[in-house]
mmCIF file of N, CA, C and O in Angstrom:
data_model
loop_
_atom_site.group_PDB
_atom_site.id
_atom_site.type_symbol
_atom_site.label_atom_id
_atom_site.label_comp_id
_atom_site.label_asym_id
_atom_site.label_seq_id
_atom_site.Cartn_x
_atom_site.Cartn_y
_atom_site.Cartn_z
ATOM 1 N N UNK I 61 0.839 -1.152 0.000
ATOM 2 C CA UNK I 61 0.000 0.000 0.000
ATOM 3 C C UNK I 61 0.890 1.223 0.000
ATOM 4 O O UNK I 61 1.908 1.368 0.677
ATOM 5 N N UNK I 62 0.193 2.358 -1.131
ATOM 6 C CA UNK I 62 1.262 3.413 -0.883
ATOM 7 C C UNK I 62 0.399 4.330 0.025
ATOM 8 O O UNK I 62 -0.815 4.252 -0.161
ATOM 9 N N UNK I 63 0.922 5.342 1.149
ATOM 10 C CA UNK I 63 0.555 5.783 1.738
ATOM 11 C C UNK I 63 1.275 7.212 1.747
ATOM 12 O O UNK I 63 2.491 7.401 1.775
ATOM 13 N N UNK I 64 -0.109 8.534 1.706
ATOM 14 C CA UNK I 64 0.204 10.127 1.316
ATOM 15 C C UNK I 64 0.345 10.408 3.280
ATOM 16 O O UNK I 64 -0.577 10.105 4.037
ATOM 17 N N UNK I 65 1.227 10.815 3.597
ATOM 18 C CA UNK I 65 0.788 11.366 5.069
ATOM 19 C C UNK I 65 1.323 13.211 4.712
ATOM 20 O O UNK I 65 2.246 13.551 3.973
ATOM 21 N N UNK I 66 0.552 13.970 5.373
ATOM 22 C CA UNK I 66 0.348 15.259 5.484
ATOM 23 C C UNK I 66 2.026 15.628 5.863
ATOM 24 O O UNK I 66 2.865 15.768 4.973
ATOM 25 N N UNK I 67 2.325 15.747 7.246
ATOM 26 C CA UNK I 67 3.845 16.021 7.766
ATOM 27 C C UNK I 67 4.755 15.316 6.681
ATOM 28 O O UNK I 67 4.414 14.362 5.982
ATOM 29 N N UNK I 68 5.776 15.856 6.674
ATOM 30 C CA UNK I 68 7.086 15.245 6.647
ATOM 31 C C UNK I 68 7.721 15.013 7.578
ATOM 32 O O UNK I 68 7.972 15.786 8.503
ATOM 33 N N UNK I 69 8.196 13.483 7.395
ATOM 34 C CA UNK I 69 9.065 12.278 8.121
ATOM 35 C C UNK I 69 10.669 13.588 8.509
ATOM 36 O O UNK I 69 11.261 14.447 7.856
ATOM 37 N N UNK I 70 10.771 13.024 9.898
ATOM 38 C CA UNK I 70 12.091 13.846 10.414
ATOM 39 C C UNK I 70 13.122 12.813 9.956
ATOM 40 O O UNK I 70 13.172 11.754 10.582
ATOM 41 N N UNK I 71 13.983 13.024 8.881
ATOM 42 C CA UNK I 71 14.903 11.617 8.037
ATOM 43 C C UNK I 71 16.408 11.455 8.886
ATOM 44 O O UNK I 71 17.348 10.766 8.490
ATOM 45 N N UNK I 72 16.381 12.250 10.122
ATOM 46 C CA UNK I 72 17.674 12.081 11.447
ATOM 47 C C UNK I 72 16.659 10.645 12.310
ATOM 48 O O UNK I 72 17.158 9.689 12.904
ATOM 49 N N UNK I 73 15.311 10.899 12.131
ATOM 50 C CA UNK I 73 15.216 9.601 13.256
ATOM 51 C C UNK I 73 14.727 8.639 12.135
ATOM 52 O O UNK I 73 15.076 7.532 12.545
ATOM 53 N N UNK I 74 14.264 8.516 11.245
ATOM 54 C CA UNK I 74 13.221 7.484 9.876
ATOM 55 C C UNK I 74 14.266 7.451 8.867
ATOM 56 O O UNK I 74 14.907 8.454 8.551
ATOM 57 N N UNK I 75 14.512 5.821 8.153
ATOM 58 C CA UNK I 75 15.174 6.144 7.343
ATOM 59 C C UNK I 75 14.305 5.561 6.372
ATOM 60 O O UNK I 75 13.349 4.841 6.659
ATOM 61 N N UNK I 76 14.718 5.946 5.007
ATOM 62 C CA UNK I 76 13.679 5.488 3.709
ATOM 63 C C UNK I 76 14.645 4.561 3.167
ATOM 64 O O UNK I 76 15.873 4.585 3.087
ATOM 65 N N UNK I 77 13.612 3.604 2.760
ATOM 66 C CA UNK I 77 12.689 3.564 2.484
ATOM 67 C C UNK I 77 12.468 2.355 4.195
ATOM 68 O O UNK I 77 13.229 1.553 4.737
ATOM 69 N N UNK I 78 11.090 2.818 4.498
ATOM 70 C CA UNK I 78 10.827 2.162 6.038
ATOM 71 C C UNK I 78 10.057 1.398 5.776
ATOM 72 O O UNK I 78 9.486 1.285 4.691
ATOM 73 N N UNK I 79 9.892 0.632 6.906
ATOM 74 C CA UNK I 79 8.265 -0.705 7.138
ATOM 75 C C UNK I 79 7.495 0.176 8.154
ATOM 76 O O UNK I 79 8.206 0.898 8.853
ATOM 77 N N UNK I 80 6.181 0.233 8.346
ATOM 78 C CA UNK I 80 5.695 0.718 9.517
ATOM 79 C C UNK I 80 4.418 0.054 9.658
ATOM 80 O O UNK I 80 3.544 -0.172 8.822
ATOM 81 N N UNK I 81 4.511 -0.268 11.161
ATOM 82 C CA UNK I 81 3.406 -1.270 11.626
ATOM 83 C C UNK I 81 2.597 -0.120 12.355
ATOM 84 O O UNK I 81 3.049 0.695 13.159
ATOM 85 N N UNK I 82 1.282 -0.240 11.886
ATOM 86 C CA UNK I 82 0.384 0.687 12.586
ATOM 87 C C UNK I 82 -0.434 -0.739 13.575
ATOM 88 O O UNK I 82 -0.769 -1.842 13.143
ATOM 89 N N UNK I 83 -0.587 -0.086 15.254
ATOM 90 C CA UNK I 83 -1.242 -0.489 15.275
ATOM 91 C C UNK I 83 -2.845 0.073 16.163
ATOM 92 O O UNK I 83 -3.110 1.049 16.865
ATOM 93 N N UNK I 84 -3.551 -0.990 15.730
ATOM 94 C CA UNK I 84 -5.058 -0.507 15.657
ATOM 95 C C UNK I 84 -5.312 0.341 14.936
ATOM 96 O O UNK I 84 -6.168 1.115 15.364
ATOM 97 N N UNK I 85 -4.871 0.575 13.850
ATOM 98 C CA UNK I 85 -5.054 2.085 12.733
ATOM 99 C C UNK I 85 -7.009 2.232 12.524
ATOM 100 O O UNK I 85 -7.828 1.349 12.781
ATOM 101 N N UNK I 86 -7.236 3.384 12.086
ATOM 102 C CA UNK I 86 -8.704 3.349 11.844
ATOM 103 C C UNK I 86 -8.886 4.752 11.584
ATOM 104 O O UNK I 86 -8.019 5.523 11.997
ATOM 105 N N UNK I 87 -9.896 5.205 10.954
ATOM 106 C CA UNK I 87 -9.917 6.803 10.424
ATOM 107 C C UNK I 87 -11.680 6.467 10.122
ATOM 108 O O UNK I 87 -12.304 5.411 10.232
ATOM 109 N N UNK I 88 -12.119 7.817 9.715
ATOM 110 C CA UNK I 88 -13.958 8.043 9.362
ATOM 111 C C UNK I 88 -13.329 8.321 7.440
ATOM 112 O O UNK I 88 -12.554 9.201 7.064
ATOM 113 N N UNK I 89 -13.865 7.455 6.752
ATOM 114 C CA UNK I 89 -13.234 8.061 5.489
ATOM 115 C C UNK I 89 -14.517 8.025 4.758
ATOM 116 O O UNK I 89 -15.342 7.115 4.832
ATOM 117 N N UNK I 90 -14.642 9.482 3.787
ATOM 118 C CA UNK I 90 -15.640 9.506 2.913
ATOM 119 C C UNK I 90 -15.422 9.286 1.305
ATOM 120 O O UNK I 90 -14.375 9.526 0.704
ATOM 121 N N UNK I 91 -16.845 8.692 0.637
ATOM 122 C CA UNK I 91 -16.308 8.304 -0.710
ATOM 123 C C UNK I 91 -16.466 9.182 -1.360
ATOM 124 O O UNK I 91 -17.474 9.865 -1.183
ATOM 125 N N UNK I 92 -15.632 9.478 -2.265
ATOM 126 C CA UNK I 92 -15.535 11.014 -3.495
ATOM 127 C C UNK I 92 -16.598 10.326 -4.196
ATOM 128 O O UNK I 92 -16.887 9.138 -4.338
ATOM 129 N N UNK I 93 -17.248 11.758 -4.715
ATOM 130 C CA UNK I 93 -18.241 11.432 -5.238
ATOM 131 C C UNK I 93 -17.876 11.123 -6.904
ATOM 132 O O UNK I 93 -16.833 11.470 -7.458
ATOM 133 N N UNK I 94 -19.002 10.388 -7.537
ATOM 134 C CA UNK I 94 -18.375 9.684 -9.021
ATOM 135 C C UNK I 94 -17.459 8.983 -8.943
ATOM 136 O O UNK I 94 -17.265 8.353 -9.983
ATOM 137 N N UNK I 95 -16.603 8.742 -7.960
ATOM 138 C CA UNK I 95 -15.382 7.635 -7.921
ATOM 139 C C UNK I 95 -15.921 6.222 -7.747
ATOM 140 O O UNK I 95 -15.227 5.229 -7.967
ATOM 141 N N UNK I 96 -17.248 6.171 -7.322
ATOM 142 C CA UNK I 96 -18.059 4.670 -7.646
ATOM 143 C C UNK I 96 -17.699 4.146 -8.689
ATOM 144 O O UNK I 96 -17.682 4.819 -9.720
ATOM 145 N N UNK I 97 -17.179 2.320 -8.689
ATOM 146 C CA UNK I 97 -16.998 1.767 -9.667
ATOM 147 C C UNK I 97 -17.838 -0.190 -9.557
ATOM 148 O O UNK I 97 -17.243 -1.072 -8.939
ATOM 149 N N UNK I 98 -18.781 -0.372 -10.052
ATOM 150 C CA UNK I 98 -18.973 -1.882 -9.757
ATOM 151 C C UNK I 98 -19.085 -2.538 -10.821
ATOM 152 O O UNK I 98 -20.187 -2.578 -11.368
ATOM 153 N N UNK I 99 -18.213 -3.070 -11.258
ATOM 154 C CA UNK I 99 -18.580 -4.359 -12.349
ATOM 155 C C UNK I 99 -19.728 -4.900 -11.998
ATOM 156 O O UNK I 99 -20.203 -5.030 -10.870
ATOM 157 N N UNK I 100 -20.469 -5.443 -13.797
ATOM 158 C CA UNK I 100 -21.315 -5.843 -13.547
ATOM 159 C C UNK I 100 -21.396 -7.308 -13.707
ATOM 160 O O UNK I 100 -22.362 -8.042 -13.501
ATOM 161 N N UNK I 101 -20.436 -7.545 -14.034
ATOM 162 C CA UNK I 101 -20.240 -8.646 -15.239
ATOM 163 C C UNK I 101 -19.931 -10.277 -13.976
ATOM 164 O O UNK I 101 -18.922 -10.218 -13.273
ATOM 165 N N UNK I 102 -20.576 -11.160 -13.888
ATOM 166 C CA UNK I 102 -19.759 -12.520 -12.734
ATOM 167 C C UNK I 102 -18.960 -12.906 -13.305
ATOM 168 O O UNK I 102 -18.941 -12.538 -14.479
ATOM 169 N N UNK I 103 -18.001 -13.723 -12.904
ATOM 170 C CA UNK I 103 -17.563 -13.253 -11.744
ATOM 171 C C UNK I 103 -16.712 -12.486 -10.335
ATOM 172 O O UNK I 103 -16.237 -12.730 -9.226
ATOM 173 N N UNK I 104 -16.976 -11.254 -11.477
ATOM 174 C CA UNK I 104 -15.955 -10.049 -11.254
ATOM 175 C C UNK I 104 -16.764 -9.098 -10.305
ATOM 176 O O UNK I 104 -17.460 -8.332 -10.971
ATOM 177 N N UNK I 105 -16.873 -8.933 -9.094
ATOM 178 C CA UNK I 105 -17.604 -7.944 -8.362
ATOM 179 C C UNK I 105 -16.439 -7.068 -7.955
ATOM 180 O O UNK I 105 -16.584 -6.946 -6.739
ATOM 181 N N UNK I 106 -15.479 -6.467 -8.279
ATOM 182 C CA UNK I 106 -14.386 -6.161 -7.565
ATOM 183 C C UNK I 106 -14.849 -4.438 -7.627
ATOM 184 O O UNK I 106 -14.767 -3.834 -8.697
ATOM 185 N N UNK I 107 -15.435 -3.611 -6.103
ATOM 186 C CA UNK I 107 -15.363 -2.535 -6.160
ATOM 187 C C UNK I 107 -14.320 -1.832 -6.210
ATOM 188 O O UNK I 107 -13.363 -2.320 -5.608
ATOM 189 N N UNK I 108 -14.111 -0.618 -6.832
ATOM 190 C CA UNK I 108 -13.615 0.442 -6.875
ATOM 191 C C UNK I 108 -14.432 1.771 -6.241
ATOM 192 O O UNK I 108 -15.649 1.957 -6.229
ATOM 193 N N UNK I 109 -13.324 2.664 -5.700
ATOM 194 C CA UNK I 109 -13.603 4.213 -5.248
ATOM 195 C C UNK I 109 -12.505 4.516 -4.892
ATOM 196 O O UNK I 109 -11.497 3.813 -4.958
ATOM 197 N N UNK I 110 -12.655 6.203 -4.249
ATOM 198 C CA UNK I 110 -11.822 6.893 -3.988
ATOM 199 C C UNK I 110 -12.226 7.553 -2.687
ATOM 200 O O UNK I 110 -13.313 8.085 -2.913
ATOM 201 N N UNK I 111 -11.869 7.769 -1.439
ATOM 202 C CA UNK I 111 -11.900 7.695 -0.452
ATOM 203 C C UNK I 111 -10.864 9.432 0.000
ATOM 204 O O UNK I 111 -9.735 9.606 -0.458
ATOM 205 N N UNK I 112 -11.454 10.325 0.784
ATOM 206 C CA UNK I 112 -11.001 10.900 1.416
ATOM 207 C C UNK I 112 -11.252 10.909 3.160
ATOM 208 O O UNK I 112 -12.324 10.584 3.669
ATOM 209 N N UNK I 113 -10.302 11.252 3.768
ATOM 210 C CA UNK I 113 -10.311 10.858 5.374
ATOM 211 C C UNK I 113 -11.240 12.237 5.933
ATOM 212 O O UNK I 113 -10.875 13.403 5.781
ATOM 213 N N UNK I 114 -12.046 11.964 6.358
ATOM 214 C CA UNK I 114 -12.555 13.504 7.055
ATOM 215 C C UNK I 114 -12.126 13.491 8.431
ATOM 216 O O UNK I 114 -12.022 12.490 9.141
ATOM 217 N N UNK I 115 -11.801 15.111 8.859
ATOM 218 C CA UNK I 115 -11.347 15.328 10.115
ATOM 219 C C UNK I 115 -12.575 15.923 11.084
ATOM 220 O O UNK I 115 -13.167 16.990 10.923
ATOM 221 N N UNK I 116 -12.734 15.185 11.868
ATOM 222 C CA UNK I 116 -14.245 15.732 12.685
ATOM 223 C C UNK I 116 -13.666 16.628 13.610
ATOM 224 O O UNK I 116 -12.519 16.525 14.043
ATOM 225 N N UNK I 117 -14.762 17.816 14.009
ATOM 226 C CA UNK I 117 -14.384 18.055 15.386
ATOM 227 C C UNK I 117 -14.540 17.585 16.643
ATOM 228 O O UNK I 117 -13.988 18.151 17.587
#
């Protein structure tokens, strides 16, 4: 999985290319709209979308 994070990595303590174990990871993520994708065809159900993380208050 490639993963966008906001900050930049401090590269005196992280070196690249890294492994990182999250754990219990979890976020509220919403689906962009039109990024819906469903085959229709069996036996291919494989969804597609596009997903942004929302920040609640």
């Amino acid at each position: 999985m490639t993963l966008k994070i906001r900050f930049g990595l401090d590269l005196q303590v992280f070196t690249l290319p890294c492994t990182v174990h999250f754990e219990k990871p979890s976020c509220i993520m919403e689906i962009d709209a039109g990024s819906f994708s469903l085959p229709k065809t069996w036996p291919n159900y494989n969804v597609q979308f596009n997903a942004t993380e929302l920040f609640l208050p």
